[in-house]
C-alpha atoms as a PDB file:
ATOM      1  CA  UNK A   1       8.839 -88.464  13.245  1.00  0.00           C
ATOM      2  CA  UNK A   2      10.106 -90.649  16.120  1.00  0.00           C
ATOM      3  CA  UNK A   3       9.155 -88.603  18.955  1.00  0.00           C
ATOM      4  CA  UNK A   4       8.172 -85.352  20.557  1.00  0.00           C
ATOM      5  CA  UNK A   5      10.385 -83.280  22.542  1.00  0.00           C
ATOM      6  CA  UNK A   6      10.501 -79.832  24.543  1.00  0.00           C
ATOM      7  CA  UNK A   7      13.437 -77.867  26.216  1.00  0.00           C
ATOM      8  CA  UNK A   8      13.389 -74.066  27.508  1.00  0.00           C
ATOM      9  CA  UNK A   9      15.314 -71.548  28.708  1.00  0.00           C
ATOM     10  CA  UNK A  10      14.396 -69.701  31.970  1.00  0.00           C
ATOM     11  CA  UNK A  11      14.809 -65.963  33.227  1.00  0.00           C
ATOM     12  CA  UNK A  12      17.165 -65.096  29.864  1.00  0.00           C
ATOM     13  CA  UNK A  13      18.095 -61.460  29.757  1.00  0.00           C
ATOM     14  CA  UNK A  14      17.051 -59.518  27.041  1.00  0.00           C
ATOM     15  CA  UNK A  15      18.051 -56.178  25.734  1.00  0.00           C
ATOM     16  CA  UNK A  16      16.325 -53.057  24.162  1.00  0.00           C
ATOM     17  CA  UNK A  17      19.240 -52.570  21.596  1.00  0.00           C
ATOM     18  CA  UNK A  18      20.164 -56.402  19.945  1.00  0.00           C
ATOM     19  CA  UNK A  19      18.166 -59.290  19.120  1.00  0.00           C
ATOM     20  CA  UNK A  20      19.369 -61.893  21.288  1.00  0.00           C
ATOM     21  CA  UNK A  21      18.666 -65.824  20.752  1.00  0.00           C
ATOM     22  CA  UNK A  22      17.194 -67.694  23.412  1.00  0.00           C
ATOM     23  CA  UNK A  23      16.704 -71.145  22.254  1.00  0.00           C
ATOM     24  CA  UNK A  24      18.056 -72.964  18.990  1.00  0.00           C
ATOM     25  CA  UNK A  25      17.767 -76.337  17.802  1.00  0.00           C
ATOM     26  CA  UNK A  26      20.492 -77.807  15.900  1.00  0.00           C
ATOM     27  CA  UNK A  27      19.468 -79.747  12.483  1.00  0.00           C
ATOM     28  CA  UNK A  28      21.693 -82.923  11.835  1.00  0.00           C
ATOM     29  CA  UNK A  29      22.446 -83.990   8.324  1.00  0.00           C
ATOM     30  CA  UNK A  30      20.016 -86.567   6.849  1.00  0.00           C
ATOM     31  CA  UNK A  31      17.449 -86.079   9.653  1.00  0.00           C
ATOM     32  CA  UNK A  32      14.111 -83.997   9.672  1.00  0.00           C
ATOM     33  CA  UNK A  33      12.574 -82.191  12.734  1.00  0.00           C
ATOM     34  CA  UNK A  34       9.383 -80.270  13.030  1.00  0.00           C
ATOM     35  CA  UNK A  35       8.434 -77.280  15.617  1.00  0.00           C
ATOM     36  CA  UNK A  36       5.022 -76.809  16.077  1.00  0.00           C
ATOM     37  CA  UNK A  37       4.926 -75.001  19.571  1.00  0.00           C
ATOM     38  CA  UNK A  38       6.762 -72.414  20.660  1.00  0.00           C
ATOM     39  CA  UNK A  39       6.187 -70.269  24.241  1.00  0.00           C
ATOM     40  CA  UNK A  40       7.544 -67.275  25.264  1.00  0.00           C
ATOM     41  CA  UNK A  41       6.446 -65.138  28.209  1.00  0.00           C
ATOM     42  CA  UNK A  42       7.804 -62.723  31.085  1.00  0.00           C
ATOM     43  CA  UNK A  43      10.012 -64.204  33.518  1.00  0.00           C
ATOM     44  CA  UNK A  44      10.008 -61.764  36.575  1.00  0.00           C
ATOM     45  CA  UNK A  45       6.731 -60.703  37.959  1.00  0.00           C
ATOM     46  CA  UNK A  46       8.360 -57.450  39.565  1.00  0.00           C
ATOM     47  CA  UNK A  47       8.973 -55.761  36.502  1.00  0.00           C
ATOM     48  CA  UNK A  48       6.683 -53.413  35.150  1.00  0.00           C
ATOM     49  CA  UNK A  49       4.124 -55.041  32.745  1.00  0.00           C
ATOM     50  CA  UNK A  50       4.210 -52.397  29.950  1.00  0.00           C
ATOM     51  CA  UNK A  51       7.798 -54.212  29.090  1.00  0.00           C
ATOM     52  CA  UNK A  52       7.325 -55.218  25.506  1.00  0.00           C
ATOM     53  CA  UNK A  53       8.889 -58.309  23.903  1.00  0.00           C
ATOM     54  CA  UNK A  54       8.738 -59.457  20.159  1.00  0.00           C
ATOM     55  CA  UNK A  55       9.203 -63.135  19.466  1.00  0.00           C
ATOM     56  CA  UNK A  56      11.277 -63.709  16.183  1.00  0.00           C
ATOM     57  CA  UNK A  57      12.286 -67.165  14.598  1.00  0.00           C
ATOM     58  CA  UNK A  58      14.442 -68.117  11.885  1.00  0.00           C
ATOM     59  CA  UNK A  59      16.202 -70.944  10.089  1.00  0.00           C
ATOM     60  CA  UNK A  60      19.946 -70.932  10.973  1.00  0.00           C
ATOM     61  CA  UNK A  61      22.971 -72.535   9.414  1.00  0.00           C
ATOM     62  CA  UNK A  62      25.131 -74.942  11.873  1.00  0.00           C
ATOM     63  CA  UNK A  63      28.439 -72.935  10.642  1.00  0.00           C
ATOM     64  CA  UNK A  64      27.294 -69.981  12.204  1.00  0.00           C
ATOM     65  CA  UNK A  65      26.682 -71.558  15.800  1.00  0.00           C
ATOM     66  CA  UNK A  66      27.099 -68.969  18.098  1.00  0.00           C
ATOM     67  CA  UNK A  67      27.879 -69.667  21.966  1.00  0.00           C
ATOM     68  CA  UNK A  68      25.057 -71.205  23.996  1.00  0.00           C
ATOM     69  CA  UNK A  69      24.948 -70.423  27.636  1.00  0.00           C
ATOM     70  CA  UNK A  70      24.750 -73.997  27.671  1.00  0.00           C
ATOM     71  CA  UNK A  71      23.264 -77.103  25.795  1.00  0.00           C
ATOM     72  CA  UNK A  72      20.251 -79.314  27.238  1.00  0.00           C
ATOM     73  CA  UNK A  73      19.089 -82.476  26.545  1.00  0.00           C
ATOM     74  CA  UNK A  74      15.308 -82.178  25.470  1.00  0.00           C
ATOM     75  CA  UNK A  75      12.682 -83.668  27.477  1.00  0.00           C
ATOM     76  CA  UNK A  76      10.698 -86.615  25.787  1.00  0.00           C
ATOM     77  CA  UNK A  77       7.197 -86.127  25.948  1.00  0.00           C
ATOM     78  CA  UNK A  78       6.598 -89.443  25.011  1.00  0.00           C
ATOM     79  CA  UNK A  79       8.773 -91.452  27.487  1.00  0.00           C
ATOM     80  CA  UNK A  80       9.448 -94.589  25.274  1.00  0.00           C
ATOM     81  CA  UNK A  81      10.619 -92.624  22.356  1.00  0.00           C
ATOM     82  CA  UNK A  82      14.056 -92.715  21.298  1.00  0.00           C
ATOM     83  CA  UNK A  83      16.443 -90.249  22.322  1.00  0.00           C
ATOM     84  CA  UNK A  84      16.394 -86.790  20.204  1.00  0.00           C
ATOM     85  CA  UNK A  85      19.023 -86.916  17.629  1.00  0.00           C
ATOM     86  CA  UNK A  86      19.308 -82.919  17.726  1.00  0.00           C
ATOM     87  CA  UNK A  87      20.960 -80.801  19.857  1.00  0.00           C
ATOM     88  CA  UNK A  88      19.551 -77.951  21.634  1.00  0.00           C
ATOM     89  CA  UNK A  89      21.480 -74.647  22.898  1.00  0.00           C
ATOM     90  CA  UNK A  90      20.171 -72.178  25.364  1.00  0.00           C
ATOM     91  CA  UNK A  91      20.461 -68.659  26.430  1.00  0.00           C
ATOM     92  CA  UNK A  92      23.045 -67.834  23.902  1.00  0.00           C
ATOM     93  CA  UNK A  93      26.030 -65.702  25.100  1.00  0.00           C
ATOM     94  CA  UNK A  94      27.364 -65.112  21.653  1.00  0.00           C
ATOM     95  CA  UNK A  95      24.843 -64.733  19.039  1.00  0.00           C
ATOM     96  CA  UNK A  96      24.789 -66.987  15.831  1.00  0.00           C
ATOM     97  CA  UNK A  97      25.622 -65.269  13.072  1.00  0.00           C
ATOM     98  CA  UNK A  98      24.176 -66.914   9.761  1.00  0.00           C
ATOM     99  CA  UNK A  99      20.391 -66.835  10.098  1.00  0.00           C
ATOM    100  CA  UNK A 100      18.412 -66.708   6.769  1.00  0.00           C
ATOM    101  CA  UNK A 101      18.078 -63.444   5.454  1.00  0.00           C
ATOM    102  CA  UNK A 102      14.247 -63.142   6.540  1.00  0.00           C
ATOM    103  CA  UNK A 103      13.617 -63.783  10.368  1.00  0.00           C
ATOM    104  CA  UNK A 104       9.817 -63.762  11.038  1.00  0.00           C
ATOM    105  CA  UNK A 105       8.365 -61.839  13.818  1.00  0.00           C
ATOM    106  CA  UNK A 106       6.198 -64.588  15.538  1.00  0.00           C
ATOM    107  CA  UNK A 107       4.476 -62.248  17.953  1.00  0.00           C
ATOM    108  CA  UNK A 108       4.749 -59.860  20.794  1.00  0.00           C
ATOM    109  CA  UNK A 109       3.403 -59.698  24.614  1.00  0.00           C
ATOM    110  CA  UNK A 110       4.194 -57.996  27.774  1.00  0.00           C
ATOM    111  CA  UNK A 111       5.986 -58.836  30.515  1.00  0.00           C
ATOM    112  CA  UNK A 112       3.262 -60.262  32.600  1.00  0.00           C
ATOM    113  CA  UNK A 113       1.779 -62.101  29.685  1.00  0.00           C
ATOM    114  CA  UNK A 114       3.358 -64.467  27.239  1.00  0.00           C
ATOM    115  CA  UNK A 115       2.014 -66.271  23.776  1.00  0.00           C
ATOM    116  CA  UNK A 116       2.170 -69.506  22.428  1.00  0.00           C
ATOM    117  CA  UNK A 117       2.661 -70.620  18.787  1.00  0.00           C
ATOM    118  CA  UNK A 118       0.951 -74.089  17.975  1.00  0.00           C
ATOM    119  CA  UNK A 119      -0.222 -75.629  14.706  1.00  0.00           C
ATOM    120  CA  UNK A 120      -1.017 -78.963  14.056  1.00  0.00           C
ATOM    121  CA  UNK A 121       1.579 -81.476  13.092  1.00  0.00           C
ATOM    122  CA  UNK A 122       2.755 -81.064   9.183  1.00  0.00           C
ATOM    123  CA  UNK A 123       1.809 -77.272   9.865  1.00  0.00           C
ATOM    124  CA  UNK A 124       4.844 -76.345  11.471  1.00  0.00           C
ATOM    125  CA  UNK A 125       8.622 -75.300  10.391  1.00  0.00           C
ATOM    126  CA  UNK A 126       9.978 -78.419   9.014  1.00  0.00           C
ATOM    127  CA  UNK A 127      13.589 -78.793   8.344  1.00  0.00           C
ATOM    128  CA  UNK A 128      15.107 -79.736   5.080  1.00  0.00           C
ATOM    129  CA  UNK A 129      17.444 -83.055   6.125  1.00  0.00           C
ATOM    130  CA  UNK A 130      19.709 -82.428   3.254  1.00  0.00           C
ATOM    131  CA  UNK A 131      20.703 -78.826   4.688  1.00  0.00           C
ATOM    132  CA  UNK A 132      21.219 -79.448   7.870  1.00  0.00           C
ATOM    133  CA  UNK A 133      19.477 -76.061   9.028  1.00  0.00           C
ATOM    134  CA  UNK A 134      18.928 -75.489  12.885  1.00  0.00           C
ATOM    135  CA  UNK A 135      15.992 -73.197  13.889  1.00  0.00           C
ATOM    136  CA  UNK A 136      16.103 -70.388  16.276  1.00  0.00           C
ATOM    137  CA  UNK A 137      14.415 -68.311  18.681  1.00  0.00           C
ATOM    138  CA  UNK A 138      14.934 -64.665  19.094  1.00  0.00           C
ATOM    139  CA  UNK A 139      13.830 -61.731  21.499  1.00  0.00           C
ATOM    140  CA  UNK A 140      13.792 -58.077  21.137  1.00  0.00           C
ATOM    141  CA  UNK A 141      12.568 -56.158  24.127  1.00  0.00           C
ATOM    142  CA  UNK A 142      11.732 -52.285  24.444  1.00  0.00           C
ATOM    143  CA  UNK A 143      13.470 -51.992  27.862  1.00  0.00           C
ATOM    144  CA  UNK A 144      15.684 -54.961  29.076  1.00  0.00           C
ATOM    145  CA  UNK A 145      14.048 -57.548  30.969  1.00  0.00           C
ATOM    146  CA  UNK A 146      13.832 -61.581  30.982  1.00  0.00           C
ATOM    147  CA  UNK A 147      11.866 -64.064  29.785  1.00  0.00           C
ATOM    148  CA  UNK A 148      10.918 -67.579  29.928  1.00  0.00           C
ATOM    149  CA  UNK A 149      11.172 -69.653  26.588  1.00  0.00           C
ATOM    150  CA  UNK A 150      10.526 -72.978  25.428  1.00  0.00           C
ATOM    151  CA  UNK A 151      10.297 -74.773  22.188  1.00  0.00           C
ATOM    152  CA  UNK A 152       8.376 -78.409  21.150  1.00  0.00           C
ATOM    153  CA  UNK A 153       9.862 -80.356  18.616  1.00  0.00           C
ATOM    154  CA  UNK A 154       9.477 -83.963  16.827  1.00  0.00           C
ATOM    155  CA  UNK A 155      12.384 -85.618  15.136  1.00  0.00           C
END
């Protein structure tokens, strides 16, 4: 892996009826990445703390790319590293359509809290460079609210 990178979405609106994609890392053919850190927390302290959120993650084909609210350049955590070869979309306004059939519920948290998934290198979600699959972070809430989310990856 050539470097570590971070990107995220702030104040992303959730839904109580539809799972929404907050973050997507697009895989590149012939390149490998590993996701080893995911954060999600409530974004607006004025909302009641009993709003509950579920963070879900899954592999996604780049064929069903969806529509990100924006495409962002990930932050290099090692400033001397080369630029990331993966594109990063945030705050999807039209959902990606080709998630794997099994999406993992990673953790749940309430509005005034948050959770972090963090594992050592080589223990995270590691892509197959031959498949060019991406990786998505999705959220479902019991009441519409807002979240902040970020993902760290190496490529």
